[in-house]
PDB file of C-alpha atoms and ligand atoms in Angstrom:
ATOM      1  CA  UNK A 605     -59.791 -49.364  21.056  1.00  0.00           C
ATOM      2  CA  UNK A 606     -56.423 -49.289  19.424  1.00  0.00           C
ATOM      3  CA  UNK A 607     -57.346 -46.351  17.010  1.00  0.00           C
ATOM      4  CA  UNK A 608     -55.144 -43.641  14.741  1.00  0.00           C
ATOM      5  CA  UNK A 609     -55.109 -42.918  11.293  1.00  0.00           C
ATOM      6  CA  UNK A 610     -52.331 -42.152   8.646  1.00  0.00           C
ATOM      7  CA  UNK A 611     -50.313 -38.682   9.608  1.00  0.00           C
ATOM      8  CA  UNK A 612     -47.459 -37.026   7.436  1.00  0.00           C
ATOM      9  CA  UNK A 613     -43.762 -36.969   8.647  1.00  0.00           C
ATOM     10  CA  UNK A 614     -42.253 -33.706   7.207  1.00  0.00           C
ATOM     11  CA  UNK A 615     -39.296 -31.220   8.254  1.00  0.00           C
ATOM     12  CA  UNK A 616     -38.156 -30.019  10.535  1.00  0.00           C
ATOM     13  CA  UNK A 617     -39.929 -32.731  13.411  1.00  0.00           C
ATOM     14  CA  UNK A 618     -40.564 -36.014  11.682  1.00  0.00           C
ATOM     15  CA  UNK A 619     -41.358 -38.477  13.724  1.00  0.00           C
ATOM     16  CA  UNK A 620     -41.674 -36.090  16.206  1.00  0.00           C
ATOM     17  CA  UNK A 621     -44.241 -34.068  14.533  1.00  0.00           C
ATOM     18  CA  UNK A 622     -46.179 -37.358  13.639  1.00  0.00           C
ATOM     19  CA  UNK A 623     -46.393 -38.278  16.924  1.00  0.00           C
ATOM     20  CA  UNK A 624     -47.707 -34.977  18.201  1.00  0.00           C
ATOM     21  CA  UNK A 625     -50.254 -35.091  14.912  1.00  0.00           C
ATOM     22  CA  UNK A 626     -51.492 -38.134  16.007  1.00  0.00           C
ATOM     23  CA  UNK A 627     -51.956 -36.621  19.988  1.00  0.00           C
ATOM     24  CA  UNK A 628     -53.980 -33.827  18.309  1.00  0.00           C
ATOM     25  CA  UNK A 629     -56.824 -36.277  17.248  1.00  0.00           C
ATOM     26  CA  UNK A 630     -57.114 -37.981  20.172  1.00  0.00           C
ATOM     27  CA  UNK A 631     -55.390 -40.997  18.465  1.00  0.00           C
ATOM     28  CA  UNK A 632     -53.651 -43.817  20.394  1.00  0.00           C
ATOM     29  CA  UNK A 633     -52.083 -45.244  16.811  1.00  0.00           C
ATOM     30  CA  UNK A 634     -50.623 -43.863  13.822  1.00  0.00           C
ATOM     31  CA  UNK A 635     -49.122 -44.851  10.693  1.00  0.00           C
ATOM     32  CA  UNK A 636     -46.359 -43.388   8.801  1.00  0.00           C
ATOM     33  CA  UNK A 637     -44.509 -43.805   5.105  1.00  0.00           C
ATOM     34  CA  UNK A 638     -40.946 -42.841   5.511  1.00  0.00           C
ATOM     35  CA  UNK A 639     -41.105 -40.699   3.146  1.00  0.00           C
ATOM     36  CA  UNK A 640     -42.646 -39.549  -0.003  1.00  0.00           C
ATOM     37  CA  UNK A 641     -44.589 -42.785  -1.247  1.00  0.00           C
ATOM     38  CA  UNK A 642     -44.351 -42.316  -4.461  1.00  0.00           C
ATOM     39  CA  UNK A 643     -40.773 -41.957  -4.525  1.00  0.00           C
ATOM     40  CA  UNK A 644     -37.810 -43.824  -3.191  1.00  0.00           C
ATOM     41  CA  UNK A 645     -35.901 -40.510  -1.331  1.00  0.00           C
ATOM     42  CA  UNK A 646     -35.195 -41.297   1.998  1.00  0.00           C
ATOM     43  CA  UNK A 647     -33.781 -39.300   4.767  1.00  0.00           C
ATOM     44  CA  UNK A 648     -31.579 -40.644   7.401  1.00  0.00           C
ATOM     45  CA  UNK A 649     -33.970 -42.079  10.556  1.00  0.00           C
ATOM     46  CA  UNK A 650     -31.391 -40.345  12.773  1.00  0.00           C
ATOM     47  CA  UNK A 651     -32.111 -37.238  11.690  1.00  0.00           C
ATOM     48  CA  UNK A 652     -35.970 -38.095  12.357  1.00  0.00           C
ATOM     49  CA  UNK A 653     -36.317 -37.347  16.182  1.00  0.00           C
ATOM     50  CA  UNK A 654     -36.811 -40.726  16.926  1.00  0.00           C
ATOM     51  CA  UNK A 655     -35.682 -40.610  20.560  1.00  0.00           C
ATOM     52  CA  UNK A 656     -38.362 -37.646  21.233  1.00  0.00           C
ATOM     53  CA  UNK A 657     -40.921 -39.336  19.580  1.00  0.00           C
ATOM     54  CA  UNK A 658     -40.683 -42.272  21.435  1.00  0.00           C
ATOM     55  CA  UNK A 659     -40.330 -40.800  24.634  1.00  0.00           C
ATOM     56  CA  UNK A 660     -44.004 -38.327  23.715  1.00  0.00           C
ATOM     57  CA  UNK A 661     -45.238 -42.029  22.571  1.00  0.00           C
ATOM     58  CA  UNK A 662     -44.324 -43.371  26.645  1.00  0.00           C
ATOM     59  CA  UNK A 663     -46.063 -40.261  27.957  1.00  0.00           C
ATOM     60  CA  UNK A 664     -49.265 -40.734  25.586  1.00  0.00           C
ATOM     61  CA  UNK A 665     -49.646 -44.753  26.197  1.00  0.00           C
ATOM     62  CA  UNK A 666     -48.927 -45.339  22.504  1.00  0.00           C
ATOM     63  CA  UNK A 667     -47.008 -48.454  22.021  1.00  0.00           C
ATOM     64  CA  UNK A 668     -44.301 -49.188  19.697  1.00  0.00           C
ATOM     65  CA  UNK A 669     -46.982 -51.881  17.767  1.00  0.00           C
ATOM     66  CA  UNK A 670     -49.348 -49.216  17.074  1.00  0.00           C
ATOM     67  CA  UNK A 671     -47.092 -47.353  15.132  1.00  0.00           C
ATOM     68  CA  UNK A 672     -47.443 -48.892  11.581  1.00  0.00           C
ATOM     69  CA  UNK A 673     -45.523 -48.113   8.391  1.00  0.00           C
ATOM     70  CA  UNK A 674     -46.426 -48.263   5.289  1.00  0.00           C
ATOM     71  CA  UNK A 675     -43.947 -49.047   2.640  1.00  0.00           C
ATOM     72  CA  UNK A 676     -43.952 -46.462  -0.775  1.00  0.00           C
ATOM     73  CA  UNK A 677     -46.888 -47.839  -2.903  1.00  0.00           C
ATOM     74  CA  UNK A 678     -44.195 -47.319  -6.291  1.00  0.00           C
ATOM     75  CA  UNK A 679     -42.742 -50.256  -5.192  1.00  0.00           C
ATOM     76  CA  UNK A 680     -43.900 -53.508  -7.144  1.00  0.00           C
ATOM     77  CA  UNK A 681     -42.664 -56.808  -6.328  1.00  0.00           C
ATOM     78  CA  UNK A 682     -44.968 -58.458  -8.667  1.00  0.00           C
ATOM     79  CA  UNK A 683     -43.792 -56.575 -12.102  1.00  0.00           C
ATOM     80  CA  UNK A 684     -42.435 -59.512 -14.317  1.00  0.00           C
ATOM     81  CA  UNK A 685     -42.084 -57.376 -17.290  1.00  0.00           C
ATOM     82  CA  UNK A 686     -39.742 -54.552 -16.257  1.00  0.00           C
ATOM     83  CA  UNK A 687     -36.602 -56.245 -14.391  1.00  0.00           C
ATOM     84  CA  UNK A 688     -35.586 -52.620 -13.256  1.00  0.00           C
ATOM     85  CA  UNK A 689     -38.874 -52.055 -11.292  1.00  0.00           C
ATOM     86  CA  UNK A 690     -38.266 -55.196 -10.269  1.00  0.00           C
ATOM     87  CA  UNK A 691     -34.349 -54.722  -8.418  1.00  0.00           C
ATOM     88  CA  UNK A 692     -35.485 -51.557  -7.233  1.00  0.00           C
ATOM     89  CA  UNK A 693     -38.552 -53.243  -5.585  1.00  0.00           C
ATOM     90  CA  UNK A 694     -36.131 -55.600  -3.934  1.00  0.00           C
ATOM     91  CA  UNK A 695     -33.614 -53.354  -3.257  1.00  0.00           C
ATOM     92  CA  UNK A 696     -36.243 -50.616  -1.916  1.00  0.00           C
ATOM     93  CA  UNK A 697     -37.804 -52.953   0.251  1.00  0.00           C
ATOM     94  CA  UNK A 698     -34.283 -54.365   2.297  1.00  0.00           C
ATOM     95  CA  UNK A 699     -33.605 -51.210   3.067  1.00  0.00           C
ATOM     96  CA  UNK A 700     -37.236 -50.063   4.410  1.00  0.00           C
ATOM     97  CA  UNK A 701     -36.977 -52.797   6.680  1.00  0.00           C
ATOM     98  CA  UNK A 702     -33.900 -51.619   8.163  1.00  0.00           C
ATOM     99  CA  UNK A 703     -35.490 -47.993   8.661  1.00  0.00           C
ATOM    100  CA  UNK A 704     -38.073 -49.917  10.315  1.00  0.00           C
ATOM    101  CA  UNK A 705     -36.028 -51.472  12.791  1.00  0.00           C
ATOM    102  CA  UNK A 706     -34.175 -47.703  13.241  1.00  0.00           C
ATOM    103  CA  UNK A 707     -37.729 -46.447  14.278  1.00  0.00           C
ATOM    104  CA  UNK A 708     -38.778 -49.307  16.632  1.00  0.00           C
ATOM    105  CA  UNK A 709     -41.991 -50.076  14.677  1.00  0.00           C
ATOM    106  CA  UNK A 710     -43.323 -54.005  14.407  1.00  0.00           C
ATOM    107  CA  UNK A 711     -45.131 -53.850  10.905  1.00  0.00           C
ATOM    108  CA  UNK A 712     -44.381 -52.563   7.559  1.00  0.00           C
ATOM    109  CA  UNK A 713     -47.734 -52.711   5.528  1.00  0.00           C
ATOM    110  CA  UNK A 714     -46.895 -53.935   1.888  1.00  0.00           C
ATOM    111  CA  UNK A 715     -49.594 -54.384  -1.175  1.00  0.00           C
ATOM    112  CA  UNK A 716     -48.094 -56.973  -2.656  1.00  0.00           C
ATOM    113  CA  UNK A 717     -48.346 -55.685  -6.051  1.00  0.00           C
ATOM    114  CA  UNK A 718     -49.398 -55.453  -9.418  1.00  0.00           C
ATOM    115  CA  UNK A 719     -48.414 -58.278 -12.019  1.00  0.00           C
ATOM    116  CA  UNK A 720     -49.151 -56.371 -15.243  1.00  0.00           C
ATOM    117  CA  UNK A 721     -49.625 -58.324 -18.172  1.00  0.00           C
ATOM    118  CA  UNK A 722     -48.015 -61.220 -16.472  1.00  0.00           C
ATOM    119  CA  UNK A 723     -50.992 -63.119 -15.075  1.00  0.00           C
ATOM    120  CA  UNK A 724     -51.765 -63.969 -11.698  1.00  0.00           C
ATOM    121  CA  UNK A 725     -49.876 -67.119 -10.911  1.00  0.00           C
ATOM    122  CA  UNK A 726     -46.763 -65.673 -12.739  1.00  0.00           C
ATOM    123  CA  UNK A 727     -47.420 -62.471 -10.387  1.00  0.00           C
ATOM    124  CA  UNK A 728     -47.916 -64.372  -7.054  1.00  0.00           C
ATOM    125  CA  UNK A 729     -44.588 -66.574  -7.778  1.00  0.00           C
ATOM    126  CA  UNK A 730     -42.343 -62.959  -8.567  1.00  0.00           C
ATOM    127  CA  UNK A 731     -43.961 -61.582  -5.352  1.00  0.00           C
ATOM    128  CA  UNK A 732     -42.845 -64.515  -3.450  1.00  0.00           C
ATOM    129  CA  UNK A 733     -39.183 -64.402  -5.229  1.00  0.00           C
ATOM    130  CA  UNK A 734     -38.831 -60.185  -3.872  1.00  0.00           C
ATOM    131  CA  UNK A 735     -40.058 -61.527  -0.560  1.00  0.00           C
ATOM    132  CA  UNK A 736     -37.431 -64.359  -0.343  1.00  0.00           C
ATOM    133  CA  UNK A 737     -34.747 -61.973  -0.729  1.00  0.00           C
ATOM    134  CA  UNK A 738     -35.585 -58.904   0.783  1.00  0.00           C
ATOM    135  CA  UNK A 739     -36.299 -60.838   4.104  1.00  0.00           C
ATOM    136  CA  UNK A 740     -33.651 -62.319   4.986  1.00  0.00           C
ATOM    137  CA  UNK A 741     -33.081 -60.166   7.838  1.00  0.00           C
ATOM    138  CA  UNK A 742     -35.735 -58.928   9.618  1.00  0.00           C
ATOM    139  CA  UNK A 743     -35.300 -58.966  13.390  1.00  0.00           C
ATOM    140  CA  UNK A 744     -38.400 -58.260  15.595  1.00  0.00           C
ATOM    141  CA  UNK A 745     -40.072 -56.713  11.947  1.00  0.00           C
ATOM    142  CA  UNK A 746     -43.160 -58.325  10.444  1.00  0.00           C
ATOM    143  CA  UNK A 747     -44.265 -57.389   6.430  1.00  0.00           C
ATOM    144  CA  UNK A 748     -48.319 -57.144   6.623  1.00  0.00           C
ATOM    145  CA  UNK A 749     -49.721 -57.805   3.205  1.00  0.00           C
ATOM    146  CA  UNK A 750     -52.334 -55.588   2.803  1.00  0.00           C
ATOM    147  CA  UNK A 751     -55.853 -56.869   1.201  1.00  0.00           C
ATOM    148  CA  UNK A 752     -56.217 -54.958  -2.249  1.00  0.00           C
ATOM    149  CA  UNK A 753     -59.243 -53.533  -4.154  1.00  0.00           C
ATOM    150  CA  UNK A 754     -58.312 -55.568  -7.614  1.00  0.00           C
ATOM    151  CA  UNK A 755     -57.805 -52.478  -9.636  1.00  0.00           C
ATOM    152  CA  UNK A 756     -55.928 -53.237 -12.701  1.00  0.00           C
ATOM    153  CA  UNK A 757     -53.841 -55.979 -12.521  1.00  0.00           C
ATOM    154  CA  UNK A 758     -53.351 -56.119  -8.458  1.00  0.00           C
ATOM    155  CA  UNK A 759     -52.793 -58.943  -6.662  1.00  0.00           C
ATOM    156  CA  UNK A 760     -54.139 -59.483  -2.754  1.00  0.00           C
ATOM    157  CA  UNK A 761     -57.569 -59.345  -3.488  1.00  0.00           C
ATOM    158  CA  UNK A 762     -58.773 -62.733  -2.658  1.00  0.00           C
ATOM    159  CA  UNK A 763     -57.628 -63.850   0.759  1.00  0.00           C
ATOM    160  CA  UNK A 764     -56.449 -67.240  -0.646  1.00  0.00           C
ATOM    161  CA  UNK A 765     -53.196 -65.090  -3.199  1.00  0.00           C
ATOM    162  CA  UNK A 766     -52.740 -63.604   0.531  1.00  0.00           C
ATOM    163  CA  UNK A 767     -52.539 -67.416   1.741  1.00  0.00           C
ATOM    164  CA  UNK A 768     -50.437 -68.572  -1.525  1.00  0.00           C
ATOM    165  CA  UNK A 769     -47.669 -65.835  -0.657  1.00  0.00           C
ATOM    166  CA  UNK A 770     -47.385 -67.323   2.836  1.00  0.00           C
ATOM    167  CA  UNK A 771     -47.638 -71.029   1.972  1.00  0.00           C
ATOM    168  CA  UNK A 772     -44.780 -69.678  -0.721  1.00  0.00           C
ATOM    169  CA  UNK A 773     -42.309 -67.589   0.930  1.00  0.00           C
ATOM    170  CA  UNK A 774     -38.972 -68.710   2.719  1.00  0.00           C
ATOM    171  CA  UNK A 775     -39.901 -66.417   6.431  1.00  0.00           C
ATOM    172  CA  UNK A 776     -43.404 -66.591   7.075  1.00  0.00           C
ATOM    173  CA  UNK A 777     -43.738 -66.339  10.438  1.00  0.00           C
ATOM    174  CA  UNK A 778     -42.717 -62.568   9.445  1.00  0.00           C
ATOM    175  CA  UNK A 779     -45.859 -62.089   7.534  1.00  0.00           C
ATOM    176  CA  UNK A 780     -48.624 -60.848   8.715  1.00  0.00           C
ATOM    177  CA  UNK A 781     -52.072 -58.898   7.210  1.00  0.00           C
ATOM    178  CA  UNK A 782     -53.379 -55.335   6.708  1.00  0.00           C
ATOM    179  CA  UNK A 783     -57.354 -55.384   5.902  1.00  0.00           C
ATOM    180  CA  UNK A 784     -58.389 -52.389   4.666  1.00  0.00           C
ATOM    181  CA  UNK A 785     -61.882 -52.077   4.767  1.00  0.00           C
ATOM    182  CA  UNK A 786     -62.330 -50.129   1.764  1.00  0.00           C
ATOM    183  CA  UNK A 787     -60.199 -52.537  -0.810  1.00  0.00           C
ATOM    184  CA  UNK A 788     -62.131 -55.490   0.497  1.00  0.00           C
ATOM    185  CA  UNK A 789     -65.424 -53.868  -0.202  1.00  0.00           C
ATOM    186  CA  UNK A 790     -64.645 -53.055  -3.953  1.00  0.00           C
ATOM    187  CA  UNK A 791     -62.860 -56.461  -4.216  1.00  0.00           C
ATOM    188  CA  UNK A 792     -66.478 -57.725  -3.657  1.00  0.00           C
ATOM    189  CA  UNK A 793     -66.756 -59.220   0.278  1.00  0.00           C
ATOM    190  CA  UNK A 794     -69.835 -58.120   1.619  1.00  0.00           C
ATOM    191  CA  UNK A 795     -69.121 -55.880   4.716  1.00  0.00           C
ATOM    192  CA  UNK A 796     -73.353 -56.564   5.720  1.00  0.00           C
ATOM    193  CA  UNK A 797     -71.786 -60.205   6.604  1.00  0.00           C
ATOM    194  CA  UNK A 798     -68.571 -58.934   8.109  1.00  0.00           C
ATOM    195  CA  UNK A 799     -68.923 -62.617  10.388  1.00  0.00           C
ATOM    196  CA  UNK A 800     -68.304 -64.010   7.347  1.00  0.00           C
ATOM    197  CA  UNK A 801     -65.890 -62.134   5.661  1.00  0.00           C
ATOM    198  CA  UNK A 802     -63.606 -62.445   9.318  1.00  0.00           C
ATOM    199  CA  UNK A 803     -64.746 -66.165   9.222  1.00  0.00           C
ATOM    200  CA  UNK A 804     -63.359 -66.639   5.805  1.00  0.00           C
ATOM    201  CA  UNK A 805     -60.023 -64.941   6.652  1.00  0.00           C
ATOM    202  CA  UNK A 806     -60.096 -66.865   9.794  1.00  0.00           C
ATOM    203  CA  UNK A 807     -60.256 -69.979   7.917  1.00  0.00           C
ATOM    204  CA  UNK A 808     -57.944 -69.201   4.888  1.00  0.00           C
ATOM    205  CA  UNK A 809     -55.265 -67.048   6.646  1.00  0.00           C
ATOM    206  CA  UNK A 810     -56.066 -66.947  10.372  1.00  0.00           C
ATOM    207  CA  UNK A 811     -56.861 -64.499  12.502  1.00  0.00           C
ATOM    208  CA  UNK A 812     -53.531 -64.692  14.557  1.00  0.00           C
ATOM    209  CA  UNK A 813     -51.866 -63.012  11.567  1.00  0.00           C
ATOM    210  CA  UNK A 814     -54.411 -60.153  11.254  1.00  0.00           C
ATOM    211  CA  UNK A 815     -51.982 -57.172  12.471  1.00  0.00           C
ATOM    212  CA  UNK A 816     -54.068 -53.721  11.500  1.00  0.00           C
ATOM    213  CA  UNK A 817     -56.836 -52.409   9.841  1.00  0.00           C
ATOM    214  CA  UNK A 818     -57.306 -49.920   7.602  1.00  0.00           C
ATOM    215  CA  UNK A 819     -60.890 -48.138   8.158  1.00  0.00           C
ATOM    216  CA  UNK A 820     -62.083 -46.302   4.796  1.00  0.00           C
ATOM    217  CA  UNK A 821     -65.418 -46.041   3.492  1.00  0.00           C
ATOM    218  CA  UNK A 822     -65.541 -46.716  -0.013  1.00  0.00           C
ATOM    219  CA  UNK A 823     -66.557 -43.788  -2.940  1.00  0.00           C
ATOM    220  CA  UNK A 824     -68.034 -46.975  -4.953  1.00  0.00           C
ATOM    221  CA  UNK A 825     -70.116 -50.312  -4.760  1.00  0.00           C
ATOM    222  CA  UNK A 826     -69.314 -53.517  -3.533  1.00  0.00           C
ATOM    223  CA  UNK A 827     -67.004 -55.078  -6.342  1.00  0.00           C
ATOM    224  CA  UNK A 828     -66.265 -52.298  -7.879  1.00  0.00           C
ATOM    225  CA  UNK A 829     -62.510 -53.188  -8.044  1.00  0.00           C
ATOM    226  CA  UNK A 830     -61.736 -49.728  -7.969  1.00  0.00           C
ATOM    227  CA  UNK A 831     -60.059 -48.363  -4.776  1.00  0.00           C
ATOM    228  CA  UNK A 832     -61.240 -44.787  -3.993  1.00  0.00           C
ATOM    229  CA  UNK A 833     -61.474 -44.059  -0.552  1.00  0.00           C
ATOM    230  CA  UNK A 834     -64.365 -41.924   1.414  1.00  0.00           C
ATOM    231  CA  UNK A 835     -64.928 -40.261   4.267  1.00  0.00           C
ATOM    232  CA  UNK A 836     -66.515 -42.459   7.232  1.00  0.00           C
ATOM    233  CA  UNK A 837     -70.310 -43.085   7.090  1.00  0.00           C
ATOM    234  CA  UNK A 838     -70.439 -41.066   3.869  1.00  0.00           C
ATOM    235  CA  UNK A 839     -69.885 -43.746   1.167  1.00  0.00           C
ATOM    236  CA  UNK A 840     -71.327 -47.194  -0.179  1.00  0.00           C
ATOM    237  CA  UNK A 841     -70.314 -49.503   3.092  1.00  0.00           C
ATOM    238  CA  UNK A 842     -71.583 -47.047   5.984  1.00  0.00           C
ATOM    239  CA  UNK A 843     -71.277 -45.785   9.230  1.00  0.00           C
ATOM    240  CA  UNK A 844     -73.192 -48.580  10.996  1.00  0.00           C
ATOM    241  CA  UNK A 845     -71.304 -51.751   9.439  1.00  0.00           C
ATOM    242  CA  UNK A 846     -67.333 -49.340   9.947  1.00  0.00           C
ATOM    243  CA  UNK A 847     -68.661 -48.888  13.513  1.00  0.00           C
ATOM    244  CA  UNK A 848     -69.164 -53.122  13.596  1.00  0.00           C
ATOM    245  CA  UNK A 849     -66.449 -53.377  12.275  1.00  0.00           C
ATOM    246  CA  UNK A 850     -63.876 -51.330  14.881  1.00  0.00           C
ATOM    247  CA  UNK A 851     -66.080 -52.263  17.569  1.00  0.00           C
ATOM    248  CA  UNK A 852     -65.383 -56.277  17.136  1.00  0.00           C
ATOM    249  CA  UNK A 853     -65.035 -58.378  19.861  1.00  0.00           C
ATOM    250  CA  UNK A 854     -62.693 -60.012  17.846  1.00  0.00           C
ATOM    251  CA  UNK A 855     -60.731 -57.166  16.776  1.00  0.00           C
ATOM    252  CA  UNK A 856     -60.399 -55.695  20.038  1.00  0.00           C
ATOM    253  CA  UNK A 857     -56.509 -56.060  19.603  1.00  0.00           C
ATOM    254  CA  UNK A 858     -55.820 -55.326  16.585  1.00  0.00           C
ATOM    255  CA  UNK A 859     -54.359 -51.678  15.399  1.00  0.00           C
ATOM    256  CA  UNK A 860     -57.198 -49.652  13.854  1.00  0.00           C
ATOM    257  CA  UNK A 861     -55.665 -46.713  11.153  1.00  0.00           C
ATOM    258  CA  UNK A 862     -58.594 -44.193   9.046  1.00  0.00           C
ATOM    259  CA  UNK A 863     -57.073 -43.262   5.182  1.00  0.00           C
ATOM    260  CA  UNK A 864     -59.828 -41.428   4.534  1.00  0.00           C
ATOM    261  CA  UNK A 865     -59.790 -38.311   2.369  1.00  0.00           C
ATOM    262  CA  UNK A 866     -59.046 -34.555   3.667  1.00  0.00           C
ATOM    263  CA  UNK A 867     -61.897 -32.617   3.268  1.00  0.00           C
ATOM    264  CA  UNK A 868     -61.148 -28.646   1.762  1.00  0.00           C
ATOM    265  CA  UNK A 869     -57.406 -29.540   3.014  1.00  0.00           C
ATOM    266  CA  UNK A 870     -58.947 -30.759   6.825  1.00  0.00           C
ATOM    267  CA  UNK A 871     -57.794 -33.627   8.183  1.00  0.00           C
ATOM    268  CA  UNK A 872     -61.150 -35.549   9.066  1.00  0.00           C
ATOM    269  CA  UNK A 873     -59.014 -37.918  11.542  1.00  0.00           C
ATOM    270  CA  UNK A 874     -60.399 -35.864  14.929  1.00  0.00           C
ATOM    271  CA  UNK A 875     -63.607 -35.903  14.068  1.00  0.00           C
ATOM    272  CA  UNK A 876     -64.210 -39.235  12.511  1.00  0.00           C
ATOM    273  CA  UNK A 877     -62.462 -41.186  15.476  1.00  0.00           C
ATOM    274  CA  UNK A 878     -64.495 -39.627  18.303  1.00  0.00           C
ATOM    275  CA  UNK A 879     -67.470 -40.312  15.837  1.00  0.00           C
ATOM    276  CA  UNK A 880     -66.427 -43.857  15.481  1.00  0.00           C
ATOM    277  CA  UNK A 881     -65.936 -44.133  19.147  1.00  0.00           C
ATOM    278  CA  UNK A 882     -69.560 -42.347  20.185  1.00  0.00           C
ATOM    279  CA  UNK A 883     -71.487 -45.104  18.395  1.00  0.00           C
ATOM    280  CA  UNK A 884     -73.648 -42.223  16.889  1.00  0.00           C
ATOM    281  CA  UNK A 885     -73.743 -41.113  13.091  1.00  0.00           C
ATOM    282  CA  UNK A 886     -73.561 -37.463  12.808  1.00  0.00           C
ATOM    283  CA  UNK A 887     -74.496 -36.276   9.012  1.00  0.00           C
ATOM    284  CA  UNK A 888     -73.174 -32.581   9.634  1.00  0.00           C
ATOM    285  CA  UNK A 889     -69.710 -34.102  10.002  1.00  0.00           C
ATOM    286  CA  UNK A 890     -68.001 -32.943   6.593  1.00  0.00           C
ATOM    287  CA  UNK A 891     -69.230 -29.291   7.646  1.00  0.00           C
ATOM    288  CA  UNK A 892     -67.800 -29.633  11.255  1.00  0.00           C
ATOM    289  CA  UNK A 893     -64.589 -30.662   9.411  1.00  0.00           C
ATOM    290  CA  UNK A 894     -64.199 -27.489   6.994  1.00  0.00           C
ATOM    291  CA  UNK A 895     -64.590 -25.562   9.939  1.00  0.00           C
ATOM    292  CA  UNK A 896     -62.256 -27.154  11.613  1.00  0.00           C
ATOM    293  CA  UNK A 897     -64.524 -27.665  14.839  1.00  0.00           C
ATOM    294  CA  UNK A 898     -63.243 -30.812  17.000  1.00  0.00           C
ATOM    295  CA  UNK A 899     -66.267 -33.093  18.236  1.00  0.00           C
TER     296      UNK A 899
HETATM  297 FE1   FE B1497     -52.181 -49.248   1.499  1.00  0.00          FE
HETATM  298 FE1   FE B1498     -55.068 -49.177   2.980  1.00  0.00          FE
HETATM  299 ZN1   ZN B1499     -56.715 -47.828  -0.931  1.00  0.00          ZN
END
């Protein structure tokens, strides 16, 4: 199992430190933002450790696919009414692409954003336009649209405005898809079915372009359209159907990342991916975690 979970990338080790986060749970994936996500300050990828990082990733058996990124979530593509958020979507985006090149990673997870009062269509088509020109140079670098919740105005939550993007855009052999567990729970597929749900995306998007997964449990009911994450086995989809889920056949090759929340400032990450990997629900969990005990 491909498995990791989001980690910070902070002064003075970056990537560095990331990687060695990721070591500490027992992780063999991780995902990054490049930054603070919700702002658009960016240092320099050479001064990230990047060579170090990659050299810890060698010694670990982490490959350069199973580190994801995950592009700052301020960044809207889909905003038809403000032309500045807009440009600075655009503009935002190019150059995230380049820092993902500088850092050797394959996927930059997008949501594809939020169309306001636009509408939908109007939405999809402005997402499609920021795609178009941010890129038009992306090397070895694939966007993955992530699968939203449907809060607000959102767009992504249906796999067929995932499909529309792709049948839309100029590059789509660079697009691939994030499903996050979570967002496609309160968007209202039913994770007791998850044959279905995979056979749906098979059919709509295909499963060829299915390049991570987010792993959440979800604070609130199927269809919610909300979008608050919870800690594995202790919210409305479950341990048994998350532990389905990362243990599909069909999955086997695709990079698994947890988002779930810190408990008392804990990372749960240790804990919840040997619990996900044991096969066995364990209740005392969010205790073990404020302790700080490693399962
Ligand atoms: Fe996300
Ligand atoms: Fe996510
Ligand atoms: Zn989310």
């Amino acid at each position: 199992m491909i498995i990791g979970s989001h980690v910070s990338m902070s002064a003075p080790d970056y990537l560095l430190g990331a990687v060695k986060e990721a070591i500490s749970y027992g992780a063999n994936a991780l995902m990054i933002y490049t930054g603070p996500p919700q702002n658009t300050r960016r240092k320099p990828i050479a001064d990230m450790k990047v060579k170090e990082a990659h050299e810890l990733m060698d010694q670990y058996g982490i490959a350069k696919q199973s580190m994801i990124i995950h592009a700052p979530y301020i960044i809207n593509l889909a905003n038809c009414v403000k032309p500045e958020t807009y440009e600075l979507a655009v503009s935002f985006l190019t150059q995230e692409i380049e820092r993902v090149k500088e850092l050797a990673a394959s996927y930059l997870v997008l949501h594809p954003g939020s169309h306001v009062q636009a509408g939908e269509e109007a939405g999809l088509n402005k997402i499609v336009c920021g795609l178009n020109e941010a890129m038009q140079n992306m090397g070895n670098v694939s966007i993955a649209l992530e699968t939203m919740s449907g809060k607000g105005s959102e767009l992504g939550y249906r796999f067929e405005q995932l499909r529309y993007i792709i049948d839309h855009v100029n590059y789509p052999e660079a697009i691939k898809v994030c499903l996050d567990t979570c967002h496609i729970h309160d968007a209202g597929y039913d994770l007791a079915h998850f044959d279905e749900v995979l056979k749906a995306f098979d059919q709509i998007i295909g499963l060829d372009r299915l390049a991570c997964l987010h792993v959440n449990d979800s604070k609130n009911i199927q269809g919610a359209k909300k979008d608050r994450h919870a800690n594995i086995g202790f919210g409305e989809i479950g341990y048994e159907k998350l532990y389905n889920i990362v243990h599909h056949p069909l999955l086997e090759h695709v990079v698994k990342i947890l988002e779930t929340p810190y408990i008392e400032d804990h990372a749960p990450y240790q804990q919840e991916i040997a619990m996900l990997k044991s096969g066995q629900f364990d209740k005392e969990l969010p205790e073990k975690i404020k302790r700080g005990e490693q399962i």
